[in-house]
PDB file of C-alpha atoms and ligand atoms in Angstrom:
ATOM      1  CA  MET A   1      -0.571  -1.276  -2.863  1.00 90.00           C
ATOM      2  CA  ARG A   2      -2.500  -3.005  -0.171  1.00 93.00           C
ATOM      3  CA  VAL A   3      -3.188  -1.539   3.183  1.00 96.00           C
ATOM      4  CA  LEU A   4      -4.620  -3.185   6.397  1.00 97.00           C
ATOM      5  CA  VAL A   5      -6.806  -0.763   8.440  1.00 97.00           C
ATOM      6  CA  VAL A   6      -7.084  -1.908  12.011  1.00 98.00           C
ATOM      7  CA  GLU A   7      -9.695   0.256  13.714  1.00 97.00           C
ATOM      8  CA  ASP A   8     -12.639  -0.934  15.993  1.00 96.00           C
ATOM      9  CA  GLU A   9     -14.883   2.154  15.317  1.00 96.00           C
ATOM     10  CA  ALA A  10     -16.741   0.995  12.360  1.00 96.00           C
ATOM     11  CA  VAL A  11     -17.502   4.359  10.817  1.00 96.00           C
ATOM     12  CA  LEU A  12     -13.980   5.656  11.004  1.00 96.00           C
ATOM     13  CA  ALA A  13     -12.558   2.258   9.667  1.00 97.00           C
ATOM     14  CA  GLU A  14     -14.983   2.617   6.625  1.00 96.00           C
ATOM     15  CA  ASP A  15     -14.062   6.143   6.094  1.00 97.00           C
ATOM     16  CA  MET A  16     -10.235   5.491   6.098  1.00 97.00           C
ATOM     17  CA  ALA A  17     -10.801   2.650   3.765  1.00 96.00           C
ATOM     18  CA  ALA A  18     -12.952   4.637   1.214  1.00 96.00           C
ATOM     19  CA  GLY A  19     -10.396   7.386   1.397  1.00 96.00           C
ATOM     20  CA  LEU A  20      -7.461   4.980   0.674  1.00 96.00           C
ATOM     21  CA  GLU A  21      -9.262   3.253  -2.132  1.00 93.00           C
ATOM     22  CA  ALA A  22     -10.076   6.613  -3.839  1.00 93.00           C
ATOM     23  CA  ALA A  23      -6.346   7.276  -3.510  1.00 94.00           C
ATOM     24  CA  GLY A  24      -5.491   4.279  -5.509  1.00 92.00           C
ATOM     25  CA  PHE A  25      -4.885   1.636  -2.540  1.00 94.00           C
ATOM     26  CA  SER A  26      -6.595  -1.661  -2.036  1.00 92.00           C
ATOM     27  CA  THR A  27      -7.689  -2.149   1.620  1.00 94.00           C
ATOM     28  CA  LYS A  28      -8.704  -4.742   4.148  1.00 94.00           C
ATOM     29  CA  ILE A  29     -10.359  -3.831   7.452  1.00 96.00           C
ATOM     30  CA  CYS A  30     -10.014  -5.609  10.770  1.00 96.00           C
ATOM     31  CA  ARG A  31     -11.442  -4.668  14.082  1.00 97.00           C
ATOM     32  CA  ASP A  32      -9.563  -5.997  16.834  1.00 97.00           C
ATOM     33  CA  GLY A  33      -5.974  -6.732  17.764  1.00 97.00           C
ATOM     34  CA  GLU A  34      -5.889 -10.630  17.711  1.00 97.00           C
ATOM     35  CA  GLU A  35      -7.161 -10.605  14.220  1.00 97.00           C
ATOM     36  CA  ALA A  36      -4.616  -7.888  13.063  1.00 97.00           C
ATOM     37  CA  TRP A  37      -1.749  -9.906  14.636  1.00 95.00           C
ATOM     38  CA  PHE A  38      -3.071 -13.064  12.739  1.00 95.00           C
ATOM     39  CA  LEU A  39      -3.533 -11.108   9.394  1.00 94.00           C
ATOM     40  CA  GLY A  40      -0.018  -9.639   9.807  1.00 91.00           C
ATOM     41  CA  ASP A  41       1.154 -13.279   9.482  1.00 85.00           C
ATOM     42  CA  THR A  42      -1.024 -14.443   6.771  1.00 86.00           C
ATOM     43  CA  GLU A  43      -1.806 -11.614   4.213  1.00 85.00           C
ATOM     44  CA  VAL A  44       0.182  -9.852   1.691  1.00 83.00           C
ATOM     45  CA  LEU A  45       0.354  -6.265   2.991  1.00 92.00           C
ATOM     46  CA  ASP A  46       2.373  -3.093   1.799  1.00 93.00           C
ATOM     47  CA  ALA A  47       1.349  -0.961   4.884  1.00 96.00           C
ATOM     48  CA  VAL A  48      -0.808  -1.086   8.157  1.00 98.00           C
ATOM     49  CA  VAL A  49      -2.845   1.769   9.674  1.00 98.00           C
ATOM     50  CA  LEU A  50      -3.109   0.618  13.209  1.00 97.00           C
ATOM     51  CA  ASP A  51      -5.247   2.079  16.028  1.00 96.00           C
ATOM     52  CA  LEU A  52      -3.731   1.646  19.526  1.00 94.00           C
ATOM     53  CA  GLY A  53      -7.010   1.206  21.459  1.00 93.00           C
ATOM     54  CA  LEU A  54      -8.210  -2.167  20.239  1.00 95.00           C
ATOM     55  CA  PRO A  55     -10.292  -4.949  21.690  1.00 96.00           C
ATOM     56  CA  LYS A  56      -8.588  -8.265  22.508  1.00 97.00           C
ATOM     57  CA  LEU A  57      -5.096  -7.049  22.077  1.00 96.00           C
ATOM     58  CA  ASP A  58      -3.763  -3.476  22.089  1.00 95.00           C
ATOM     59  CA  GLY A  59      -2.128  -1.921  19.104  1.00 95.00           C
ATOM     60  CA  LEU A  60       1.212  -1.478  20.718  1.00 95.00           C
ATOM     61  CA  THR A  61       1.399  -5.228  21.685  1.00 96.00           C
ATOM     62  CA  VAL A  62       0.453  -6.260  18.064  1.00 96.00           C
ATOM     63  CA  LEU A  63       3.149  -3.776  16.691  1.00 96.00           C
ATOM     64  CA  ARG A  64       5.768  -5.063  19.127  1.00 96.00           C
ATOM     65  CA  ARG A  65       4.900  -8.796  18.366  1.00 95.00           C
ATOM     66  CA  TRP A  66       5.237  -7.992  14.585  1.00 95.00           C
ATOM     67  CA  ARG A  67       8.632  -6.377  14.972  1.00 95.00           C
ATOM     68  CA  SER A  68      10.040  -8.927  17.311  1.00 94.00           C
ATOM     69  CA  ALA A  69       8.916 -11.594  14.727  1.00 93.00           C
ATOM     70  CA  GLY A  70      10.846  -9.790  11.998  1.00 92.00           C
ATOM     71  CA  ARG A  71       7.746  -8.262  10.274  1.00 93.00           C
ATOM     72  CA  THR A  72       8.921  -5.001   8.580  1.00 91.00           C
ATOM     73  CA  VAL A  73       5.698  -3.758   6.794  1.00 95.00           C
ATOM     74  CA  PRO A  74       5.476  -0.048   7.250  1.00 96.00           C
ATOM     75  CA  VAL A  75       3.002   0.826  10.282  1.00 97.00           C
ATOM     76  CA  ILE A  76       1.258   4.163  10.853  1.00 97.00           C
ATOM     77  CA  VAL A  77      -0.382   4.219  14.356  1.00 96.00           C
ATOM     78  CA  LEU A  78      -3.337   6.282  15.209  1.00 95.00           C
ATOM     79  CA  THR A  79      -2.838   7.917  18.579  1.00 90.00           C
ATOM     80  CA  ALA A  80      -5.067  10.211  20.827  1.00 81.00           C
ATOM     81  CA  ARG A  81      -4.544  14.042  20.166  1.00 74.00           C
ATOM     82  CA  ASN A  82      -1.990  15.722  22.396  1.00 77.00           C
ATOM     83  CA  ASP A  83      -0.871  12.432  23.953  1.00 81.00           C
ATOM     84  CA  TRP A  84       2.836  12.552  23.118  1.00 86.00           C
ATOM     85  CA  THR A  85       3.729   9.640  25.276  1.00 88.00           C
ATOM     86  CA  GLU A  86       1.558   7.474  23.061  1.00 87.00           C
ATOM     87  CA  GLN A  87       3.184   8.800  19.951  1.00 87.00           C
ATOM     88  CA  VAL A  88       6.709   8.215  21.455  1.00 89.00           C
ATOM     89  CA  GLU A  89       5.937   4.722  22.548  1.00 90.00           C
ATOM     90  CA  GLY A  90       4.430   4.084  18.969  1.00 90.00           C
ATOM     91  CA  ILE A  91       7.693   5.064  17.512  1.00 90.00           C
ATOM     92  CA  HIS A  92       9.626   3.177  19.945  1.00 91.00           C
ATOM     93  CA  SER A  93       7.530   0.021  19.319  1.00 93.00           C
ATOM     94  CA  GLY A  94       8.450   0.162  15.692  1.00 94.00           C
ATOM     95  CA  ALA A  95       5.894   2.394  14.065  1.00 96.00           C
ATOM     96  CA  ASP A  96       7.045   4.323  10.924  1.00 95.00           C
ATOM     97  CA  ASP A  97       4.925   7.347  11.572  1.00 95.00           C
ATOM     98  CA  TYR A  98       1.874   8.276  13.707  1.00 94.00           C
ATOM     99  CA  LEU A  99      -1.343  10.306  12.976  1.00 94.00           C
ATOM    100  CA  THR A 100      -3.487  11.917  15.755  1.00 93.00           C
ATOM    101  CA  LYS A 101      -7.147  11.458  16.027  1.00 92.00           C
ATOM    102  CA  PRO A 102      -9.534  12.890  14.806  1.00 93.00           C
ATOM    103  CA  VAL A 103      -8.052  11.384  11.530  1.00 94.00           C
ATOM    104  CA  GLU A 104      -8.030  13.698   8.385  1.00 95.00           C
ATOM    105  CA  ILE A 105      -8.078  11.292   5.544  1.00 95.00           C
ATOM    106  CA  GLU A 106      -6.093  13.631   3.300  1.00 95.00           C
ATOM    107  CA  GLU A 107      -3.324  13.627   5.916  1.00 96.00           C
ATOM    108  CA  LEU A 108      -3.460   9.806   6.221  1.00 97.00           C
ATOM    109  CA  VAL A 109      -3.154   9.386   2.585  1.00 96.00           C
ATOM    110  CA  ALA A 110      -0.156  11.867   2.520  1.00 95.00           C
ATOM    111  CA  ARG A 111       1.750  10.176   5.280  1.00 95.00           C
ATOM    112  CA  LEU A 112       1.018   6.652   3.895  1.00 96.00           C
ATOM    113  CA  ARG A 113       2.563   7.641   0.518  1.00 94.00           C
ATOM    114  CA  ALA A 114       5.427   9.182   2.168  1.00 93.00           C
ATOM    115  CA  VAL A 115       6.149   6.058   4.333  1.00 94.00           C
ATOM    116  CA  LEU A 116       5.800   3.714   1.233  1.00 93.00           C
ATOM    117  CA  ARG A 117       8.221   6.052  -0.755  1.00 90.00           C
ATOM    118  CA  ARG A 118      10.783   5.961   1.998  1.00 89.00           C
ATOM    119  CA  THR A 119      10.356   2.139   2.344  1.00 88.00           C
ATOM    120  CA  HIS A 120      11.212   1.578  -1.267  1.00 84.00           C
ATOM    121  CA  GLY A 121      13.932   4.269  -1.467  1.00 83.00           C
ATOM    122  CA  HIS A 122      12.254   7.106  -3.318  1.00 82.00           C
ATOM    123  CA  ALA A 123      13.056  10.493  -2.102  1.00 79.00           C
ATOM    124  CA  GLY A 124      10.081  12.364  -3.644  1.00 86.00           C
ATOM    125  CA  PRO A 125       6.401  11.708  -4.603  1.00 87.00           C
ATOM    126  CA  ILE A 126       7.396  11.343  -8.355  1.00 90.00           C
ATOM    127  CA  LEU A 127       8.542   7.792  -8.973  1.00 89.00           C
ATOM    128  CA  ARG A 128      10.479   7.134 -12.170  1.00 87.00           C
ATOM    129  CA  SER A 129      11.414   3.940 -14.042  1.00 87.00           C
ATOM    130  CA  GLY A 130      12.808   4.528 -17.436  1.00 87.00           C
ATOM    131  CA  VAL A 131      10.505   6.815 -19.501  1.00 89.00           C
ATOM    132  CA  ILE A 132       7.677   6.335 -17.137  1.00 92.00           C
ATOM    133  CA  THR A 133       6.868   8.731 -14.403  1.00 92.00           C
ATOM    134  CA  LEU A 134       4.070   8.152 -11.731  1.00 93.00           C
ATOM    135  CA  ASP A 135       3.143  11.223  -9.676  1.00 93.00           C
ATOM    136  CA  THR A 136       1.701   9.412  -6.434  1.00 90.00           C
ATOM    137  CA  GLU A 137       0.219  12.712  -5.165  1.00 88.00           C
ATOM    138  CA  ARG A 138      -1.625  13.558  -8.291  1.00 90.00           C
ATOM    139  CA  MET A 139      -2.212  10.002  -9.411  1.00 92.00           C
ATOM    140  CA  ARG A 140      -0.848  10.742 -12.806  1.00 94.00           C
ATOM    141  CA  LEU A 141       1.132   8.587 -15.036  1.00 95.00           C
ATOM    142  CA  CYS A 142       3.339   9.962 -17.878  1.00 95.00           C
ATOM    143  CA  VAL A 143       5.291   8.277 -20.631  1.00 93.00           C
ATOM    144  CA  ASN A 144       7.955  10.350 -22.216  1.00 91.00           C
ATOM    145  CA  GLY A 145       6.441  13.345 -20.443  1.00 91.00           C
ATOM    146  CA  LYS A 146       2.870  12.553 -21.817  1.00 95.00           C
ATOM    147  CA  TYR A 147      -0.014  11.984 -19.697  1.00 96.00           C
ATOM    148  CA  VAL A 148      -1.730   8.676 -19.993  1.00 96.00           C
ATOM    149  CA  ALA A 149      -5.184   8.093 -18.322  1.00 96.00           C
ATOM    150  CA  LEU A 150      -5.514   5.009 -16.370  1.00 95.00           C
ATOM    151  CA  THR A 151      -8.330   3.187 -14.647  1.00 93.00           C
ATOM    152  CA  GLN A 152      -8.219   2.564 -10.937  1.00 90.00           C
ATOM    153  CA  LEU A 153      -7.069  -0.978 -11.319  1.00 92.00           C
ATOM    154  CA  GLU A 154      -4.423  -0.086 -13.882  1.00 94.00           C
ATOM    155  CA  TYR A 155      -3.198   2.700 -11.481  1.00 94.00           C
ATOM    156  CA  ARG A 156      -3.133   0.101  -8.584  1.00 92.00           C
ATOM    157  CA  LEU A 157      -0.974  -2.308 -10.727  1.00 94.00           C
ATOM    158  CA  MET A 158       1.217   0.417 -11.941  1.00 94.00           C
ATOM    159  CA  ALA A 159       1.912   1.864  -8.553  1.00 93.00           C
ATOM    160  CA  PHE A 160       2.771  -1.436  -7.194  1.00 93.00           C
ATOM    161  CA  MET A 161       5.069  -2.372 -10.004  1.00 94.00           C
ATOM    162  CA  ILE A 162       6.921   1.022  -9.929  1.00 92.00           C
ATOM    163  CA  HIS A 163       7.491   0.664  -6.324  1.00 89.00           C
ATOM    164  CA  HIS A 164       8.960  -2.629  -7.083  1.00 89.00           C
ATOM    165  CA  SER A 165      10.684  -1.798 -10.379  1.00 88.00           C
ATOM    166  CA  GLY A 166      13.506  -4.303 -11.333  1.00 89.00           C
ATOM    167  CA  GLU A 167      11.803  -7.004  -9.261  1.00 92.00           C
ATOM    168  CA  VAL A 168      10.134 -10.031 -10.856  1.00 94.00           C
ATOM    169  CA  LEU A 169       6.624 -10.124  -9.678  1.00 95.00           C
ATOM    170  CA  SER A 170       4.386 -13.218 -10.028  1.00 93.00           C
ATOM    171  CA  SER A 171       0.918 -13.110 -11.359  1.00 92.00           C
ATOM    172  CA  ALA A 172      -0.317 -14.318  -7.883  1.00 89.00           C
ATOM    173  CA  VAL A 173       1.503 -11.566  -5.893  1.00 90.00           C
ATOM    174  CA  LEU A 174       0.186  -8.819  -8.408  1.00 92.00           C
ATOM    175  CA  ARG A 175      -3.318 -10.216  -7.979  1.00 90.00           C
ATOM    176  CA  ASP A 176      -3.337 -10.171  -4.272  1.00 87.00           C
ATOM    177  CA  HIS A 177      -1.942  -6.427  -4.195  1.00 88.00           C
ATOM    178  CA  VAL A 178      -4.232  -5.174  -6.974  1.00 89.00           C
ATOM    179  CA  TYR A 179      -7.458  -7.037  -6.243  1.00 85.00           C
ATOM    180  CA  GLY A 180      -7.075  -7.702  -2.468  1.00 76.00           C
ATOM    181  CA  ASP A 181      -9.806  -9.906  -1.124  1.00 72.00           C
ATOM    182  CA  ASP A 182     -11.797 -10.166  -4.326  1.00 71.00           C
ATOM    183  CA  GLU A 183     -11.445 -13.909  -4.725  1.00 69.00           C
ATOM    184  CA  SER A 184     -13.528 -14.011  -7.717  1.00 73.00           C
ATOM    185  CA  ARG A 185     -10.413 -12.772  -9.703  1.00 76.00           C
ATOM    186  CA  GLU A 186      -8.569 -15.280 -11.481  1.00 79.00           C
ATOM    187  CA  ILE A 187      -4.845 -14.956 -12.022  1.00 77.00           C
ATOM    188  CA  ASN A 188      -5.267 -14.528 -15.782  1.00 84.00           C
ATOM    189  CA  ALA A 189      -7.178 -11.362 -14.808  1.00 89.00           C
ATOM    190  CA  ILE A 190      -3.776  -9.962 -14.188  1.00 92.00           C
ATOM    191  CA  GLU A 191      -2.582 -11.142 -17.791  1.00 92.00           C
ATOM    192  CA  ALA A 192      -5.436  -9.100 -19.161  1.00 93.00           C
ATOM    193  CA  LEU A 193      -4.704  -6.119 -17.012  1.00 94.00           C
ATOM    194  CA  ILE A 194      -1.093  -6.183 -18.039  1.00 96.00           C
ATOM    195  CA  GLY A 195      -1.995  -6.538 -21.858  1.00 95.00           C
ATOM    196  CA  ARG A 196      -4.276  -3.324 -21.568  1.00 95.00           C
ATOM    197  CA  LEU A 197      -1.464  -1.307 -19.706  1.00 95.00           C
ATOM    198  CA  ARG A 198       1.012  -2.274 -22.343  1.00 95.00           C
ATOM    199  CA  ARG A 199      -1.240  -1.095 -25.208  1.00 95.00           C
ATOM    200  CA  LYS A 200      -1.731   2.272 -23.272  1.00 94.00           C
ATOM    201  CA  LEU A 201       1.999   2.857 -22.347  1.00 93.00           C
ATOM    202  CA  LYS A 202       3.111   2.013 -25.889  1.00 91.00           C
ATOM    203  CA  VAL A 203       6.452   1.441 -24.826  1.00 89.00           C
ATOM    204  CA  LYS A 204       8.080  -1.830 -23.885  1.00 89.00           C
ATOM    205  CA  CYS A 205       8.794  -1.380 -20.309  1.00 90.00           C
ATOM    206  CA  ILE A 206       6.900  -4.497 -18.791  1.00 93.00           C
ATOM    207  CA  GLU A 207       8.759  -7.563 -19.362  1.00 94.00           C
ATOM    208  CA  THR A 208       7.305 -11.086 -19.085  1.00 94.00           C
ATOM    209  CA  ARG A 209       9.590 -13.531 -17.386  1.00 93.00           C
ATOM    210  CA  ARG A 210       8.167 -16.929 -18.499  1.00 91.00           C
ATOM    211  CA  GLY A 211       7.071 -19.042 -15.775  1.00 90.00           C
ATOM    212  CA  LEU A 212       8.048 -16.405 -13.279  1.00 93.00           C
ATOM    213  CA  GLY A 213       5.874 -13.281 -13.669  1.00 94.00           C
ATOM    214  CA  TYR A 214       6.546  -9.640 -14.901  1.00 96.00           C
ATOM    215  CA  CYS A 215       9.076  -7.088 -14.310  1.00 94.00           C
ATOM    216  CA  LEU A 216       9.032  -3.412 -14.844  1.00 93.00           C
ATOM    217  CA  LYS A 217      12.407  -2.503 -16.296  1.00 86.00           C
ATOM    218  CA  ASP A 218      14.435  -0.428 -13.961  1.00 74.00           C
ATOM    219  CA  ASP A 219      17.202   1.779 -15.121  1.00 64.00           C
ATOM    220  CA  ARG A 220      18.078   3.304 -11.690  1.00 54.00           C
ATOM    221  CA  PRO A 221      21.674   2.979 -10.738  1.00 48.00           C
TER     222      PRO A 221
HETATM  223 CA1  LIG B 301     -10.070   2.257  19.024  1.00 60.82          CA
END
């Protein structure tokens, strides 16, 4: 899952991005409101962490513009501690949740996972698709109840696919969500990654739709 981190304080932005990467997300950092607004239109994003006090264009304005343009990407806003008016304004402007500064990375990760679960219609932290379960809190994947160790990239791919199970996902979409800005990655890197994942999972759950992409079989009603 790919997260845009919008924060002008460089150290905080780097800390949040590092924490999110360690939690299995791919990230992109941007440092002002105008760029954030632009990236919201041009980038593939699964969620945004948005500071409100930003140079060029403030966070609330960015959020309102996205929402009035129909952009539904989940957004968590960062607000000043004890400023309940900012929190309420954030929610009114279309934020899905808020987090007060100073940011605790673990709390950010927990809230982001919860927002993503709700967005994709999952009630709890354990996502299921057929015989596969993915515990998004512990970052553990099981097949038929047996733990399967994944690399960071395999986990990212699996987490994205299970959030979108039943949907056909093109290699280009998968590459953008798994590798983010790493443009050196060719589309066939996804093919290789899918191949490795299939060998590890040992069950036929990832279908190839020729010419279209891949689909994680979904047996939810
Ligand atoms: Ca700021």
